[in-house]
Amino acid sequence: MLVNQKFIAERAGVSQKTVSLYFQKPERIAEQTRERIGEVVRQYNYLPNLAARSIRSRKFNRIACVVMQYGDRTKVIHPHLMAYLNGAASELSAAGYSLVFEPVYVSQPDFKVHFPEFFDSISVDGVIGIPGSWIPPEIDERVRRLELPTVWLNRRSTDSEVNCIEFDEASGVRQLVRHLLKQGRRRVAWFGPDFSADTTFHYSARDRYAALGAELTAGGGALVLSSFARVGERLAGKAGELARRRDEFDVLVCYNFDYRDAVQWMLIRQETSPLGFPVAHFASSWEERGTYDCFDYVMLPEAELGRRGANFILSRLQGKTGEEFLRPPAGTLHIAEQR
């Protein structure tokens, strides 16, 4: 017995067109008719052939998430990606779309791009990109060839045709500096990427450093010491120097958890309590757990960025601009527990 839409229509006493509409736009069918068709569908465990429908209509109900992965594909781990993916997937699922993970590997140190087969055909309705850091120019070219609605999360581009949603880095820095000054910590040191020497740095490195200096100056504080690390450089040496110069500043602000951890481990190796060395940093959502309650940090709303990216794509698929979803969200300050 072949169970198809014609069979379902005969059993439910409706036309085949009504059954097709039941699976595509059920809200356009009367409630009693929907229930009658639904009973037959459940009775025979019928599932529509979505692949065949996609080929005919060129609508796949899938959005690709193109994620840049830097280094050896057997070792690359980016825990912060889950917040972006969860935010985007939840919004897309509510609209009847699936999120498809498509990693693009960039080997180091030659920065050769290894494209997946995804780029050789059209199998999705839109693209959400997560850069990680620097984007090789051939990535944008390959994505542009797909001619699909596209948006990049946590990226800045000089190309006006590339849609990006950034974080409002200045707002997070402002919250942090006001808190530090209120505590009487006016001499601040910085530990982060060397954006002046490297071409592959992320925009947030420059933004956070510039905003930190400006906010401190405006509030009567000072950025008294800055330590920068090149891409690929081990952080232990710079962390050791900062630990030795501890008396020159009241608090150390780190670009992210990598820089913070380098300093913390150096202090442990020197048999110095990390709790006596005030450190603040910028954090990803996966760090929001009890073990980090002893630090001040700015939490970046990565899941919210994912949700905005998904809603931008959905708006474009509906023929709208989606410009309201490109506004940068601000981070929130987490204040360390007093122990």
Short mmCIF file of C-alpha atoms in Angstrom, two decimals:
data_model
loop_
_atom_site.label_atom_id
_atom_site.label_comp_id
_atom_site.label_asym_id
_atom_site.label_seq_id
_atom_site.Cartn_x
_atom_site.Cartn_y
_atom_site.Cartn_z
CA MET A 1 0.00 0.00 0.00
CA LEU A 2 1.49 3.29 -1.15
CA VAL A 3 0.84 6.06 1.33
CA ASN A 4 1.18 9.43 -0.37
CA GLN A 5 -0.73 12.70 -0.40
CA LYS A 6 -3.31 11.32 -2.83
CA PHE A 7 -3.95 8.43 -0.44
CA ILE A 8 -4.24 10.81 2.55
CA ALA A 9 -6.69 12.99 0.61
CA GLU A 10 -8.94 10.03 -0.24
CA ARG A 11 -9.01 8.79 3.36
CA ALA A 12 -9.70 12.29 4.74
CA GLY A 13 -12.35 13.10 2.13
CA VAL A 14 -10.59 16.21 0.84
CA SER A 15 -8.72 17.22 -2.30
CA GLN A 16 -5.04 16.49 -2.80
CA LYS A 17 -4.46 20.26 -3.02
CA THR A 18 -5.92 20.65 0.49
CA VAL A 19 -3.53 18.00 1.83
CA SER A 20 -0.61 19.82 0.21
CA LEU A 21 -1.78 23.07 1.80
CA TYR A 22 -2.03 21.25 5.17
CA PHE A 23 1.74 20.64 5.10
CA GLN A 24 2.74 24.03 3.70
CA LYS A 25 0.29 26.58 5.11
CA PRO A 26 -2.01 24.83 7.63
CA GLU A 27 -3.34 28.14 8.96
CA ARG A 28 -5.27 28.57 5.69
CA ILE A 29 -7.35 25.43 6.30
CA ALA A 30 -10.42 25.22 8.52
CA GLU A 31 -9.74 23.73 11.94
CA GLN A 32 -12.07 20.74 11.49
CA THR A 33 -10.45 19.94 8.14
CA ARG A 34 -6.97 20.18 9.68
CA GLU A 35 -7.98 17.78 12.45
CA ARG A 36 -9.45 15.27 9.97
CA ILE A 37 -6.32 15.30 7.81
CA GLY A 38 -4.12 15.13 10.90
CA GLU A 39 -5.89 12.01 12.13
CA VAL A 40 -5.21 10.21 8.85
CA VAL A 41 -1.59 11.41 8.76
CA ARG A 42 -0.98 10.05 12.26
CA GLN A 43 -2.86 6.81 11.58
CA TYR A 44 -0.58 5.94 8.65
CA ASN A 45 2.59 7.60 10.04
CA TYR A 46 2.89 9.66 6.87
CA LEU A 47 5.86 12.01 6.41
CA PRO A 48 5.99 14.39 3.41
CA ASN A 49 8.97 14.21 1.04
CA LEU A 50 10.59 17.55 1.88
CA ALA A 51 13.60 16.89 -0.34
CA ALA A 52 11.44 16.53 -3.45
CA ARG A 53 9.46 19.63 -2.51
CA SER A 54 12.68 21.62 -2.04
CA ILE A 55 13.95 20.66 -5.48
CA ARG A 56 10.72 21.84 -7.09
CA SER A 57 10.28 25.05 -5.11
CA ARG A 58 13.97 26.00 -4.49
CA LYS A 59 12.96 26.53 -0.86
CA PHE A 60 14.83 24.34 1.60
CA ASN A 61 13.80 25.65 5.03
CA ARG A 62 17.45 25.43 6.03
CA ILE A 63 19.94 28.17 6.92
CA ALA A 64 23.67 27.46 6.75
CA CYS A 65 25.94 28.57 9.57
CA VAL A 66 29.36 29.10 8.01
CA VAL A 67 31.89 28.98 10.84
CA MET A 68 35.56 29.83 10.42
CA GLN A 69 37.90 27.33 12.09
CA TYR A 70 41.58 28.26 12.32
CA GLY A 71 44.23 25.54 12.58
CA ASP A 72 44.22 21.73 12.59
CA ARG A 73 40.66 20.46 12.01
CA THR A 74 41.28 17.57 14.42
CA LYS A 75 42.15 19.91 17.30
CA VAL A 76 40.16 23.13 16.81
CA ILE A 77 37.72 23.82 19.66
CA HIS A 78 35.69 27.03 20.02
CA PRO A 79 33.34 26.66 23.02
CA HIS A 80 31.90 30.13 22.58
CA LEU A 81 30.28 29.11 19.28
CA MET A 82 27.49 27.25 21.08
CA ALA A 83 25.90 30.48 22.32
CA TYR A 84 25.70 31.89 18.78
CA LEU A 85 24.38 28.58 17.43
CA ASN A 86 21.78 28.17 20.19
CA GLY A 87 20.49 31.72 19.73
CA ALA A 88 20.19 31.39 15.96
CA ALA A 89 18.78 27.85 16.00
CA SER A 90 16.03 28.69 18.51
CA GLU A 91 14.75 31.60 16.42
CA LEU A 92 14.94 29.66 13.16
CA SER A 93 13.22 26.60 14.63
CA ALA A 94 10.26 28.72 15.74
CA ALA A 95 9.91 29.86 12.11
CA GLY A 96 10.16 26.34 10.69
CA TYR A 97 13.82 26.45 9.64
CA SER A 98 16.81 24.28 10.54
CA LEU A 99 20.36 25.53 11.13
CA VAL A 100 23.05 23.58 9.28
CA PHE A 101 26.64 23.72 10.60
CA GLU A 102 29.20 24.28 7.80
CA PRO A 103 32.79 24.68 9.12
CA VAL A 104 35.40 26.30 6.87
CA TYR A 105 38.95 25.44 7.91
CA VAL A 106 41.85 27.87 7.53
CA SER A 107 45.22 26.19 7.98
CA GLN A 108 48.06 27.99 9.72
CA PRO A 109 50.53 29.56 9.19
CA ASP A 110 49.82 29.67 5.43
CA PHE A 111 46.12 30.70 5.87
CA LYS A 112 44.99 28.32 3.11
CA VAL A 113 41.21 28.01 3.03
CA HIS A 114 39.60 24.56 2.79
CA PHE A 115 36.04 24.94 1.50
CA PRO A 116 33.38 22.27 2.19
CA GLU A 117 31.19 20.86 -0.62
CA PHE A 118 28.43 23.14 0.63
CA PHE A 119 29.78 25.97 -1.57
CA ASP A 120 29.42 23.90 -4.77
CA SER A 121 25.61 23.90 -4.85
CA ILE A 122 22.55 25.69 -3.48
CA SER A 123 20.97 23.69 -0.65
CA VAL A 124 19.91 26.40 1.84
CA ASP A 125 17.85 29.60 1.90
CA GLY A 126 20.36 31.86 3.64
CA VAL A 127 23.74 32.07 5.36
CA ILE A 128 24.77 33.11 8.87
CA GLY A 129 28.54 33.51 9.23
CA ILE A 130 30.69 33.42 12.37
CA PRO A 131 34.23 34.66 11.65
CA GLY A 132 36.19 33.93 14.82
CA SER A 133 38.78 36.55 13.87
CA TRP A 134 40.19 37.57 10.48
CA ILE A 135 38.30 36.62 7.29
CA PRO A 136 40.35 35.70 4.19
CA PRO A 137 38.97 37.66 1.18
CA GLU A 138 38.11 34.51 -0.80
CA ILE A 139 35.48 33.64 1.83
CA ASP A 140 33.34 36.66 0.96
CA GLU A 141 33.72 35.94 -2.74
CA ARG A 142 32.49 32.35 -2.40
CA VAL A 143 29.58 33.37 -0.18
CA ARG A 144 28.63 36.17 -2.60
CA ARG A 145 28.39 33.66 -5.46
CA LEU A 146 25.59 31.84 -3.63
CA GLU A 147 23.40 34.96 -4.00
CA LEU A 148 21.59 34.22 -0.75
CA PRO A 149 20.60 36.49 2.18
CA THR A 150 23.71 36.58 4.36
CA VAL A 151 24.75 38.10 7.67
CA TRP A 152 27.95 37.80 9.72
CA LEU A 153 27.96 37.77 13.52
CA ASN A 154 30.59 39.65 15.53
CA ARG A 155 32.36 40.96 12.46
CA ARG A 156 33.23 44.34 10.97
CA SER A 157 33.71 44.78 7.23
CA THR A 158 34.68 47.73 5.06
CA ASP A 159 32.54 46.26 2.28
CA SER A 160 29.13 47.92 2.42
CA GLU A 161 27.55 44.89 0.75
CA VAL A 162 28.57 42.58 3.60
CA ASN A 163 25.94 42.62 6.36
CA CYS A 164 27.46 42.39 9.84
CA ILE A 165 26.23 42.60 13.43
CA GLU A 166 28.88 43.81 15.87
CA PHE A 167 28.96 44.04 19.63
CA ASP A 168 28.71 47.48 21.21
CA GLU A 169 32.18 47.18 22.76
CA ALA A 170 32.29 50.78 24.02
CA SER A 171 29.21 50.30 26.20
CA GLY A 172 30.72 47.28 27.97
CA VAL A 173 34.00 49.09 28.55
CA ARG A 174 32.14 52.09 29.94
CA GLN A 175 30.36 49.93 32.52
CA LEU A 176 33.61 48.28 33.54
CA VAL A 177 35.61 51.51 33.88
CA ARG A 178 32.93 53.20 36.00
CA HIS A 179 32.96 50.19 38.31
CA LEU A 180 36.77 50.17 38.60
CA LEU A 181 36.96 53.90 39.30
CA LYS A 182 34.24 53.57 41.93
CA GLN A 183 36.46 50.98 43.63
CA GLY A 184 39.38 53.42 43.57
CA ARG A 185 41.30 51.48 40.94
CA ARG A 186 42.57 54.31 38.77
CA ARG A 187 45.82 52.85 37.48
CA VAL A 188 44.85 50.26 34.88
CA ALA A 189 46.98 47.89 32.81
CA TRP A 190 45.93 46.13 29.58
CA PHE A 191 46.83 42.69 28.19
CA GLY A 192 45.59 41.84 24.69
CA PRO A 193 46.31 41.21 20.99
CA ASP A 194 48.80 43.35 19.07
CA PHE A 195 46.37 44.97 16.63
CA SER A 196 48.98 47.48 15.42
CA ALA A 197 51.39 44.79 14.17
CA ASP A 198 49.07 41.96 13.08
CA THR A 199 46.74 42.10 10.08
CA THR A 200 44.62 39.16 11.26
CA PHE A 201 43.31 40.69 14.50
CA HIS A 202 39.61 40.94 15.39
CA TYR A 203 38.04 44.41 15.43
CA SER A 204 37.18 44.08 19.13
CA ALA A 205 40.87 44.17 20.13
CA ARG A 206 41.30 47.73 18.91
CA ASP A 207 37.81 48.83 20.06
CA ARG A 208 38.22 47.59 23.63
CA TYR A 209 41.69 49.08 24.02
CA ALA A 210 40.69 52.47 22.56
CA ALA A 211 37.51 52.67 24.63
CA LEU A 212 39.38 51.68 27.79
CA GLY A 213 41.89 54.51 27.39
CA ALA A 214 39.23 57.08 26.53
CA GLU A 215 36.91 56.16 29.41
CA LEU A 216 39.75 56.15 31.93
CA THR A 217 40.93 59.57 30.81
CA ALA A 218 37.40 60.96 30.97
CA GLY A 219 36.89 59.56 34.47
CA GLY A 220 40.19 60.67 35.97
CA GLY A 221 41.98 57.34 35.66
CA ALA A 222 44.91 56.30 33.47
CA LEU A 223 46.01 53.42 31.28
CA VAL A 224 49.48 53.13 32.80
CA LEU A 225 50.75 49.92 31.18
CA SER A 226 49.92 48.02 27.98
CA SER A 227 51.15 44.58 27.00
CA PHE A 228 50.44 43.21 23.53
CA ALA A 229 50.92 39.71 22.10
CA ARG A 230 51.33 38.80 18.43
CA VAL A 231 49.24 36.09 16.76
CA GLY A 232 50.76 32.71 17.65
CA GLU A 233 52.97 34.17 20.39
CA ARG A 234 53.01 32.31 23.71
CA LEU A 235 51.40 34.43 26.40
CA ALA A 236 53.46 33.11 29.32
CA GLY A 237 56.36 35.52 28.80
CA LYS A 238 54.17 38.63 28.69
CA ALA A 239 52.12 37.34 31.64
CA GLY A 240 55.29 36.88 33.69
CA GLU A 241 56.37 40.45 32.98
CA LEU A 242 52.97 41.78 34.10
CA ALA A 243 53.17 39.75 37.30
CA ARG A 244 56.60 41.22 38.06
CA ARG A 245 55.33 44.77 37.48
CA ARG A 246 52.30 44.25 39.70
CA ASP A 247 53.03 47.34 41.83
CA GLU A 248 52.66 49.67 38.84
CA PHE A 249 48.88 49.25 38.48
CA ASP A 250 45.72 48.65 40.50
CA VAL A 251 43.95 46.25 38.15
CA LEU A 252 44.71 44.35 34.95
CA VAL A 253 42.09 44.29 32.17
CA CYS A 254 42.46 41.33 29.79
CA TYR A 255 41.11 41.01 26.26
CA ASN A 256 39.56 37.60 26.98
CA PHE A 257 39.91 34.47 29.12
CA ASP A 258 43.08 33.31 27.30
CA TYR A 259 45.01 36.37 28.50
CA ARG A 260 43.45 36.23 31.95
CA ASP A 261 44.29 32.54 32.38
CA ALA A 262 47.89 33.11 31.27
CA VAL A 263 48.35 35.62 34.10
CA GLN A 264 46.56 33.44 36.64
CA TRP A 265 48.69 30.40 35.86
CA MET A 266 51.87 32.48 36.04
CA LEU A 267 50.90 33.68 39.52
CA ILE A 268 50.24 30.09 40.61
CA ARG A 269 53.66 29.02 39.31
CA GLN A 270 55.19 31.85 41.33
CA GLU A 271 53.24 30.60 44.37
CA THR A 272 51.31 33.87 44.52
CA SER A 273 47.58 33.89 45.22
CA PRO A 274 45.64 34.97 42.10
CA LEU A 275 42.95 36.41 44.38
CA GLY A 276 45.39 39.16 45.43
CA PHE A 277 45.89 40.20 41.80
CA PRO A 278 42.77 42.09 40.57
CA VAL A 279 41.89 41.06 37.01
CA ALA A 280 38.94 41.94 34.78
CA HIS A 281 38.21 40.59 31.32
CA PHE A 282 35.68 40.24 28.50
CA ALA A 283 33.81 36.94 28.66
CA SER A 284 31.86 34.54 26.45
CA SER A 285 28.56 33.03 27.56
CA TRP A 286 30.07 29.63 28.40
CA GLU A 287 32.15 31.29 31.14
CA GLU A 288 29.06 32.39 33.08
CA ARG A 289 29.30 29.88 35.90
CA GLY A 290 30.22 29.84 39.56
CA THR A 291 33.94 29.24 39.06
CA TYR A 292 34.36 32.76 37.69
CA ASP A 293 32.55 34.64 40.44
CA CYS A 294 35.88 35.96 41.74
CA PHE A 295 36.40 38.08 38.59
CA ASP A 296 34.89 41.27 37.22
CA TYR A 297 33.99 40.71 33.57
CA VAL A 298 31.89 42.05 30.73
CA MET A 299 29.58 39.31 29.44
CA LEU A 300 29.09 39.45 25.68
CA PRO A 301 25.50 38.62 24.59
CA GLU A 302 26.47 35.99 22.01
CA ALA A 303 23.11 34.19 22.03
CA GLU A 304 21.36 37.51 21.39
CA LEU A 305 23.67 38.11 18.43
CA GLY A 306 22.65 34.69 17.09
CA ARG A 307 18.97 35.55 17.50
CA ARG A 308 19.40 38.87 15.70
CA GLY A 309 21.26 37.16 12.87
CA ALA A 310 18.47 34.61 12.45
CA ASN A 311 15.78 37.31 12.47
CA PHE A 312 17.72 39.34 9.91
CA ILE A 313 17.76 36.36 7.53
CA LEU A 314 14.07 35.63 8.13
CA SER A 315 13.23 39.28 7.40
CA ARG A 316 15.18 39.18 4.14
CA LEU A 317 13.38 35.99 3.10
CA GLN A 318 10.10 37.90 3.66
CA GLY A 319 11.26 40.70 1.39
CA LYS A 320 12.05 43.13 4.21
CA THR A 321 15.33 44.96 4.91
CA GLY A 322 15.87 43.60 8.43
CA GLU A 323 17.96 46.67 9.25
CA GLU A 324 16.62 46.81 12.83
CA PHE A 325 18.36 43.52 13.60
CA LEU A 326 21.80 44.89 12.65
CA ARG A 327 21.98 47.17 15.71
CA PRO A 328 24.90 46.22 18.00
CA PRO A 329 23.86 44.75 21.38
CA ALA A 330 25.80 45.80 24.48
CA GLY A 331 27.48 43.52 27.00
CA THR A 332 26.62 43.45 30.70
CA LEU A 333 28.96 43.86 33.66
CA HIS A 334 29.37 41.00 36.13
CA ILE A 335 30.82 42.15 39.45
CA ALA A 336 32.98 39.73 41.41
CA GLU A 337 31.69 38.40 44.69
CA GLN A 338 33.48 39.73 47.74
CA ARG A 339 35.32 36.92 49.54
#
